[in-house]
mmCIF file of C-alpha atoms in Angstrom:
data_model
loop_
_atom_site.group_PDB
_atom_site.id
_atom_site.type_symbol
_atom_site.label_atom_id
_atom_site.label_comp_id
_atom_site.label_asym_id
_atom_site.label_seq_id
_atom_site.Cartn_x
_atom_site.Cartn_y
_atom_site.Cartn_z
ATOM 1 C CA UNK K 10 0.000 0.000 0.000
ATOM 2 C CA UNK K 11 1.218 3.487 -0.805
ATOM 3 C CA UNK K 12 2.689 5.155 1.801
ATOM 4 C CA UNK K 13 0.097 8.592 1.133
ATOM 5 C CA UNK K 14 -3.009 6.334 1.466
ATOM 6 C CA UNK K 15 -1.838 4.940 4.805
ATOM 7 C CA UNK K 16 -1.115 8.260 6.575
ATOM 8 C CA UNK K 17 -4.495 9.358 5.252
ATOM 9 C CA UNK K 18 -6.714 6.213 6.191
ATOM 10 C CA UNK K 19 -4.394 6.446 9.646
ATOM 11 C CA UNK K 20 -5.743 10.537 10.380
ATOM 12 C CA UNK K 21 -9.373 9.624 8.882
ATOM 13 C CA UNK K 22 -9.230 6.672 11.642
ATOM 14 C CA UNK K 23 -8.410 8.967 14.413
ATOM 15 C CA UNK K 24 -10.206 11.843 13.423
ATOM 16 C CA UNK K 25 -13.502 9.548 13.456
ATOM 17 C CA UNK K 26 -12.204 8.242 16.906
ATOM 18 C CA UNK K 27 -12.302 11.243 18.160
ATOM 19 C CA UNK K 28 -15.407 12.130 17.192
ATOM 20 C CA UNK K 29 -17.054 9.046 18.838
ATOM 21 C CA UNK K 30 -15.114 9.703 21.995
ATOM 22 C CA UNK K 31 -13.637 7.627 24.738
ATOM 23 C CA UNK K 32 -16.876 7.775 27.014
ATOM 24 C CA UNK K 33 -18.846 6.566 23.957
ATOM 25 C CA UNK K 34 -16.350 3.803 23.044
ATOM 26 C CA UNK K 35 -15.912 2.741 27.251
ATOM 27 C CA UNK K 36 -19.727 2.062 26.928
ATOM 28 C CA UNK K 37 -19.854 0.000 24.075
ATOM 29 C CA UNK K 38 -17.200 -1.996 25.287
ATOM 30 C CA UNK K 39 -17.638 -2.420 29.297
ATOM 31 C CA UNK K 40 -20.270 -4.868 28.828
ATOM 32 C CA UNK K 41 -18.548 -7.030 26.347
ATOM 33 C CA UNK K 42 -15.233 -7.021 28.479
ATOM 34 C CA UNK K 43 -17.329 -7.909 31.819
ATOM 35 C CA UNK K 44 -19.128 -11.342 29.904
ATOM 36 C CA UNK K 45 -15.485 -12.146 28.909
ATOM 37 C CA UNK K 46 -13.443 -11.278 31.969
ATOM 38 C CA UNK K 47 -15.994 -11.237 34.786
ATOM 39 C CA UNK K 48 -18.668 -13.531 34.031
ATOM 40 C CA UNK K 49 -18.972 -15.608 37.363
ATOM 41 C CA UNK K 50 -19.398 -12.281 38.811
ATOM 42 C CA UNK K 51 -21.667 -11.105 36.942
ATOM 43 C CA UNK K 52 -23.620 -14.280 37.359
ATOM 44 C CA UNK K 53 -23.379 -13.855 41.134
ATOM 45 C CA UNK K 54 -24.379 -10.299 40.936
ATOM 46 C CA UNK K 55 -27.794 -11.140 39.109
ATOM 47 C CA UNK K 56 -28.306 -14.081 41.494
ATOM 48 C CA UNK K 57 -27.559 -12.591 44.827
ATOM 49 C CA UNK K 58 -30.387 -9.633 43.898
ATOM 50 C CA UNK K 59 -32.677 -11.805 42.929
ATOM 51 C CA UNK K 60 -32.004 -14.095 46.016
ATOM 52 C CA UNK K 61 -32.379 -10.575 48.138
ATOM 53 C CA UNK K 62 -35.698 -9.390 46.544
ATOM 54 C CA UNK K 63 -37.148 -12.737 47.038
ATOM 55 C CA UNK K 64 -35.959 -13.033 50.686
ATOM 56 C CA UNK K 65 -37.221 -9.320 51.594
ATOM 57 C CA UNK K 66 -40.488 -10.318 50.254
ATOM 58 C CA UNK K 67 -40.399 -13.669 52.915
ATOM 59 C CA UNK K 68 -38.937 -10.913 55.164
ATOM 60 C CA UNK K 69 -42.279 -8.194 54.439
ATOM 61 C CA UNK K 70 -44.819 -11.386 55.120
ATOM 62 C CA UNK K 71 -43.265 -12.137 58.293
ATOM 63 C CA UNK K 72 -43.929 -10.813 61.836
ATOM 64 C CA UNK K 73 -41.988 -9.513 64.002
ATOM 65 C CA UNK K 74 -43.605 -10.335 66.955
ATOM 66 C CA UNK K 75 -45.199 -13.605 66.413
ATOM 67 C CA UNK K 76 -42.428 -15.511 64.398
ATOM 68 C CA UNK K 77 -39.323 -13.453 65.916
ATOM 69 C CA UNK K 78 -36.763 -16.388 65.494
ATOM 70 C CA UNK K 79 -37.975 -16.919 61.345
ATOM 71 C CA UNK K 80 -37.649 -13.013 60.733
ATOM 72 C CA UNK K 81 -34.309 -12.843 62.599
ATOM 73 C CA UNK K 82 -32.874 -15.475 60.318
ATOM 74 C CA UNK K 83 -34.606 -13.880 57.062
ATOM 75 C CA UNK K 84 -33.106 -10.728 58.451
ATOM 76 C CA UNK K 85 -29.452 -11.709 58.251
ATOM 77 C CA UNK K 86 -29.979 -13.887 55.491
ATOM 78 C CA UNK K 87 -30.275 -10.414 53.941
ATOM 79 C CA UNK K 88 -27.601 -8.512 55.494
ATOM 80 C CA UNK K 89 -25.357 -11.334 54.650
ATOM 81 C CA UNK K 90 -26.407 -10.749 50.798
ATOM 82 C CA UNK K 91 -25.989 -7.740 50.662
ATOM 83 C CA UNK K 92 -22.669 -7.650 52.103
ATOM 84 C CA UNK K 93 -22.009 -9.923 49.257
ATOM 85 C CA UNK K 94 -23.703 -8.207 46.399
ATOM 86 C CA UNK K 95 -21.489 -4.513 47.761
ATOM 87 C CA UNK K 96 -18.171 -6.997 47.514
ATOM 88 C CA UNK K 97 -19.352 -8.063 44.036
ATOM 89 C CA UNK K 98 -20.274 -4.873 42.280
ATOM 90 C CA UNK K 99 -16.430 -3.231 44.050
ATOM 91 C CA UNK K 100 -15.090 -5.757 42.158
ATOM 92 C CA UNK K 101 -16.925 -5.221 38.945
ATOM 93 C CA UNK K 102 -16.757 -1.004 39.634
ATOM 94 C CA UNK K 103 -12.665 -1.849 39.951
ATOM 95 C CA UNK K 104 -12.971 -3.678 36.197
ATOM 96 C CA UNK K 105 -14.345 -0.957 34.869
ATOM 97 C CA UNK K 106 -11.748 1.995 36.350
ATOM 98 C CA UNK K 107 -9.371 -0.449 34.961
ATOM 99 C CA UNK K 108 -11.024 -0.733 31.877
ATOM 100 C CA UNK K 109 -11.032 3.226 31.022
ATOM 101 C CA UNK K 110 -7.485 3.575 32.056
ATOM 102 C CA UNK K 111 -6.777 0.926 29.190
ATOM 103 C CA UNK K 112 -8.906 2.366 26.965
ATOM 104 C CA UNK K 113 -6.930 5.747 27.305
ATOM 105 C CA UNK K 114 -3.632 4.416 27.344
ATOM 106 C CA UNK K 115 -4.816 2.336 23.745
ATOM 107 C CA UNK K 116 -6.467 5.330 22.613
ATOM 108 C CA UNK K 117 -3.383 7.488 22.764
ATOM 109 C CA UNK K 118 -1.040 4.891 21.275
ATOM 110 C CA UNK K 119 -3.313 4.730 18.428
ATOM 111 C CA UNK K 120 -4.246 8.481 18.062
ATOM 112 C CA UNK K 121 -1.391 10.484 19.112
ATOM 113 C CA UNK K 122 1.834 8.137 19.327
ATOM 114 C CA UNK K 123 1.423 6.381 16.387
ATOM 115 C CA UNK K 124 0.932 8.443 13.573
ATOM 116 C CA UNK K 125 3.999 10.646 15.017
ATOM 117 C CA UNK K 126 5.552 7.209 14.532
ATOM 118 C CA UNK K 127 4.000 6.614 11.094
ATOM 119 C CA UNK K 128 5.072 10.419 9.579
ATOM 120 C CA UNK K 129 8.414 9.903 11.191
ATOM 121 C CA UNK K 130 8.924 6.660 9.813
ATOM 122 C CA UNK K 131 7.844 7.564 6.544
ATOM 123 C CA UNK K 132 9.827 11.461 6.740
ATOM 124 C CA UNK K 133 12.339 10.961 3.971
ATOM 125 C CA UNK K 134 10.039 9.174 1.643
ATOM 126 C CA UNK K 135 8.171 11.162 -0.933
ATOM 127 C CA UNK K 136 4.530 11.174 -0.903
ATOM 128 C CA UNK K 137 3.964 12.347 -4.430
ATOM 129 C CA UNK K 138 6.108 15.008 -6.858
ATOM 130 C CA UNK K 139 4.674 18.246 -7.852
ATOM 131 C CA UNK K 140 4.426 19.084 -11.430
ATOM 132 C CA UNK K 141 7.515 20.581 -13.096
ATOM 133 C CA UNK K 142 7.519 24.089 -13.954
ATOM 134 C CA UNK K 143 8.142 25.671 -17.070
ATOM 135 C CA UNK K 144 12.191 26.125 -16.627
ATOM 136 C CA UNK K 145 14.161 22.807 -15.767
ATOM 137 C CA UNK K 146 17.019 22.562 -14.491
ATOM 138 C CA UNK K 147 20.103 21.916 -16.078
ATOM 139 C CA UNK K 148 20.758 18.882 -13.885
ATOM 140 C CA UNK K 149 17.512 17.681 -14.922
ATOM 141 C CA UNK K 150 18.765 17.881 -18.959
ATOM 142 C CA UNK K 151 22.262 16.966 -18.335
ATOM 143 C CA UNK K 152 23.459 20.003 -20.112
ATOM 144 C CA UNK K 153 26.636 21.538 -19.418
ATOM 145 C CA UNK K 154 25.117 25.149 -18.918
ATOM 146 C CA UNK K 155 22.181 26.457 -17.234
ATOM 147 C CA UNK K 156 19.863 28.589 -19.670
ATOM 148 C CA UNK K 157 20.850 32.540 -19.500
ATOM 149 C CA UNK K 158 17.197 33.889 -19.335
ATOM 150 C CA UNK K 159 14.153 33.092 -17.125
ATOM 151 C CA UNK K 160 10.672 32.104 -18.801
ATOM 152 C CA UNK K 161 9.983 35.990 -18.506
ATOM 153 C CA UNK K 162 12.860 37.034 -20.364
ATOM 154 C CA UNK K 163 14.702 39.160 -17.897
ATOM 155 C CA UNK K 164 18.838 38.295 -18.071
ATOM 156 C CA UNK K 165 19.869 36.117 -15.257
ATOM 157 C CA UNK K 166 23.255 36.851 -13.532
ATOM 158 C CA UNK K 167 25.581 33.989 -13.956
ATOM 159 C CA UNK K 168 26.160 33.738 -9.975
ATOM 160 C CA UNK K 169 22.044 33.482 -9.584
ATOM 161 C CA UNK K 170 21.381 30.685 -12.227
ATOM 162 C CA UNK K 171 21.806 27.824 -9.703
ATOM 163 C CA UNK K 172 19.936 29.866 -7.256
ATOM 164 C CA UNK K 173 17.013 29.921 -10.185
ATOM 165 C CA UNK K 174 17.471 26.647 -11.089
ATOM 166 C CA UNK K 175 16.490 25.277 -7.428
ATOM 167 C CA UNK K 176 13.270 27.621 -7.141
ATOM 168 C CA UNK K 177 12.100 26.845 -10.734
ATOM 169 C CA UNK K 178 12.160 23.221 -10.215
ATOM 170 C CA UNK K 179 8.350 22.960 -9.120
ATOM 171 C CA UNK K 180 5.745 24.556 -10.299
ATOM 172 C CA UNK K 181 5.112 26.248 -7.015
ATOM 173 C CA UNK K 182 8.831 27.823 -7.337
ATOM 174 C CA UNK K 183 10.684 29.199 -4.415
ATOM 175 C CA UNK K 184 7.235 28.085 -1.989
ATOM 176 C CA UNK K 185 7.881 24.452 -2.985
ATOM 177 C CA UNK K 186 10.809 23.867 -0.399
ATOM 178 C CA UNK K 187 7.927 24.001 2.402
ATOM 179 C CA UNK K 188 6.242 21.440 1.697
ATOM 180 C CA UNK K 189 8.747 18.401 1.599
ATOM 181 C CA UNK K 190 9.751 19.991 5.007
ATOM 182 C CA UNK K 191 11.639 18.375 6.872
ATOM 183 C CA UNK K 192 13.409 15.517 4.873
ATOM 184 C CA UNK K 193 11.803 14.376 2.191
ATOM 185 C CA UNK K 194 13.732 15.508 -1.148
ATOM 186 C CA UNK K 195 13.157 18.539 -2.889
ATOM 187 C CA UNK K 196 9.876 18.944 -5.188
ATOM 188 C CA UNK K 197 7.868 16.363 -3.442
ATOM 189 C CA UNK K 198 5.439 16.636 -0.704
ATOM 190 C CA UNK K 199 6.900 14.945 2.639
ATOM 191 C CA UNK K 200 4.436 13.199 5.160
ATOM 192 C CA UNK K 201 4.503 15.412 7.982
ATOM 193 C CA UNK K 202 2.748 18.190 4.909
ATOM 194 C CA UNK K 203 0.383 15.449 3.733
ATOM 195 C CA UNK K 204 -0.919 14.611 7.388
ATOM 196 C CA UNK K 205 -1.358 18.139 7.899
ATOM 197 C CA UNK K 206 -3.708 18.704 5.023
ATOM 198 C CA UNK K 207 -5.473 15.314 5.710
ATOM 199 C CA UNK K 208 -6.124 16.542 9.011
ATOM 200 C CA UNK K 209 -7.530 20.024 7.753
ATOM 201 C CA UNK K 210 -9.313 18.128 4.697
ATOM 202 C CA UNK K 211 -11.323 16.066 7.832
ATOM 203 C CA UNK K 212 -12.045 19.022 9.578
ATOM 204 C CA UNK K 213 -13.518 20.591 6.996
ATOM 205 C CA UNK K 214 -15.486 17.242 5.650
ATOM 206 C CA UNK K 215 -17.002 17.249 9.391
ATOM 207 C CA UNK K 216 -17.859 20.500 9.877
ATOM 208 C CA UNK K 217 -19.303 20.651 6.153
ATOM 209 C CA UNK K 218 -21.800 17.509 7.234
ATOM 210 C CA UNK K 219 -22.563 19.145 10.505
ATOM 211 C CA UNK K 220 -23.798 22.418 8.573
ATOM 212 C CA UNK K 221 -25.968 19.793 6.399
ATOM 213 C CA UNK K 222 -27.448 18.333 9.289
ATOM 214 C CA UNK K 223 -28.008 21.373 11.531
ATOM 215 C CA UNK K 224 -30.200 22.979 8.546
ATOM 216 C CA UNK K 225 -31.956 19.886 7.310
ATOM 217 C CA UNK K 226 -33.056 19.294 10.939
ATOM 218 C CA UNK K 227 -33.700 23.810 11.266
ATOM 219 C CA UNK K 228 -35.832 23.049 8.340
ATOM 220 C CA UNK K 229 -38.068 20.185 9.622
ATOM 221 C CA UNK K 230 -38.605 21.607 12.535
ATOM 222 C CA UNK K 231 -40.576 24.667 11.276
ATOM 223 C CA UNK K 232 -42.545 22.699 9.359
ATOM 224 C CA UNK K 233 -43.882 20.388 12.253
ATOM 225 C CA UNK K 234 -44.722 23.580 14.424
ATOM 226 C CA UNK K 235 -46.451 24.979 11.508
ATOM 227 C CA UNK K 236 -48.999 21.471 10.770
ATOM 228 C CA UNK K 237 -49.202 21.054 14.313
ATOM 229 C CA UNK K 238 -50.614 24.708 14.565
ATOM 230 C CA UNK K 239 -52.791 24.105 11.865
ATOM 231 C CA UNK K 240 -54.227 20.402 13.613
ATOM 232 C CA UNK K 241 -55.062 22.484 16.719
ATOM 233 C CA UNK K 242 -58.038 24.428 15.289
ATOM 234 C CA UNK K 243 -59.013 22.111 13.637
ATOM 235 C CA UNK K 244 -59.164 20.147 16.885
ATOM 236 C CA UNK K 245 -60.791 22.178 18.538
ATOM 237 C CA UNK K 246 -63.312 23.496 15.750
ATOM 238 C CA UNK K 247 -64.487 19.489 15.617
ATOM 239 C CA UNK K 248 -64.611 19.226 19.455
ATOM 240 C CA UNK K 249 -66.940 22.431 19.576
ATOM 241 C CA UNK K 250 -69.200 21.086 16.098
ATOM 242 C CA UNK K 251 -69.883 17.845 18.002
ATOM 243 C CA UNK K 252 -72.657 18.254 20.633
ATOM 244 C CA UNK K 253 -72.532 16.834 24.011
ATOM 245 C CA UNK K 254 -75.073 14.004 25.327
ATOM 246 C CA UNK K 255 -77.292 15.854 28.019
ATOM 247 C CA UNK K 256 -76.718 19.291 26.498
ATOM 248 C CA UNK K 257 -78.601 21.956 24.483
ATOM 249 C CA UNK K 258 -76.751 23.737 22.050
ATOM 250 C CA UNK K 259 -76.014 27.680 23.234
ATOM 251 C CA UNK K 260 -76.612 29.950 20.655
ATOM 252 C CA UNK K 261 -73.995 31.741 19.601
ATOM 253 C CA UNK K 262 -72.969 35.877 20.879
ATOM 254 C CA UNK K 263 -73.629 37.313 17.155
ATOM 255 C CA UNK K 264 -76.871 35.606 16.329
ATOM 256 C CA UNK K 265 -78.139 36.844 20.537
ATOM 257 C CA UNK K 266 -76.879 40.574 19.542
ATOM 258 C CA UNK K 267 -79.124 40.161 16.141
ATOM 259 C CA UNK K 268 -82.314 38.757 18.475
ATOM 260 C CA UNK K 269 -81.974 41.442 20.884
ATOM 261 C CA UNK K 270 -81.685 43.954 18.005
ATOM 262 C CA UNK K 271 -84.728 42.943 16.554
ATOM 263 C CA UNK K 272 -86.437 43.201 19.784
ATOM 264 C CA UNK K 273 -85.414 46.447 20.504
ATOM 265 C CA UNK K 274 -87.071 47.252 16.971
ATOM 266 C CA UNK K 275 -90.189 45.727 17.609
ATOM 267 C CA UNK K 276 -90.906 47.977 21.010
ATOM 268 C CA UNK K 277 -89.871 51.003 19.491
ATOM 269 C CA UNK K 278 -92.609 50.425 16.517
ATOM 270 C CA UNK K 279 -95.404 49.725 19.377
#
């Protein structure tokens, strides 16, 4: 495998590891390392509370006063459990402290040490060239003079050509040195460059699908206020339209204002 597409599966891998998180990850896994590494005590955990619930419930049935000696028993029957069942989950609350401190040890080996490891392994080996630039050197030709003039025609001082020659071997000219920084030979791009802008290029691919997410989810959520404000008239509108058993219907205050209207007519034309 090429040594590029390592370094950048390597910086995707930890970049999606830390998005998860070492709480997340300690959850997923505690249970699965407990059935593998603690299972007789988790067996005795379940067993000793169901062995206590069932003798509490002896313990609630039984008097005090008339059967002192069978309650007395039932009562440290139950003490004696649950001195057991505290012993039990210490042991399995000590698994899972040792657990996490595993978890963070592995989780920095695999995000932090080892792809410092990986770039510095990989520091003098070239991750890809850049593309030539118009000028090449001399070297490059194996002529026996370096050209006299640059590509914009301007005279070149016979001191400055090798000078010219070394910035004009990349397309990217006299900026091309930085990125095969710090060992990696001159005109390619060096791994401690390419994890860099794998890291960035993850960054930005996360905070990109974040943006997506955050207005897909701004624009659903208007839209389920706005049909839930229109299903609450409408609720309400068929709980007023269907008439009660036991009830007369009230007339409503417009159709009262007309009837007292008219009746104020009528008396005024007696």
């Amino acid at each position: 495998m090429h040594p590029a597409l390592i370094i950048l599966l390597v910086v995707f891998g930890t970049h999606i590891i830390g998005l998860i998180g070492r709480e997340r990850i300690q959850a997923a896994l505690l249970p699965l390392y407990l059935r593998l590494l603690y299972r007789a005590d988790l067996q005795a955990q379940k067993r000793l509370k169901k062995d206590i619930f069932e003798t509490r419930q002896t313990l609630n049935k039984t008097s005090s006063q008339d059967e002192f000696a069978k309650w007395a028993k039932l009562r440290r029957n139950v003490d004696k459990m649950v001195g057991q069942l505290e012993a039990v989950n210490g042991k399995l609350v000590s698994a899972s402290s040792t657990l996490s401190i595993l978890l963070r040890v592995v989780l920095f080996l695999a995000t932090t040490l080892f792809p410092f490891v990986l770039t510095f392994y990989f520091g003098k080996t070239p991750m890809f060239f850049l593309p030539p630039s118009g000028t090449v050197s001399s070297r490059h030709l194996g002529a026996t003079e370096s050209p006299k003039l640059a590509p914009m025609g301007f005279q070149i001082p016979k001191h400055h050509v090798h000078a010219w020659d070394m910035a004009n071997e990349t397309y990217l000219g006299p900026f091309g040195w930085l990125l095969s920084m710090t060992a990696a030979p001159r005109g390619s791009v060096s791994a401690g460059m390419w994890s860099t802008v794998c890291t960035r290029v993850a960054l930005l691919v996360t905070s990109q699908i974040k943006d997506w997410i955050q207005a897909a989810t701004s624009k659903a959520a208007p839209k389920s206020k706005a049909s839930k404000a229109d299903e609450e008239p409408r609720e309400k509108s068929e709980k007023e339209s269907i008439p009660v058993a036991g009830e007369t219907k009230t007339p409503s205050a417009a159709r009262r204002r007309a009837t007292a209207a008219a009746a104020a007519g009528g008396k005024e034309e007696l």
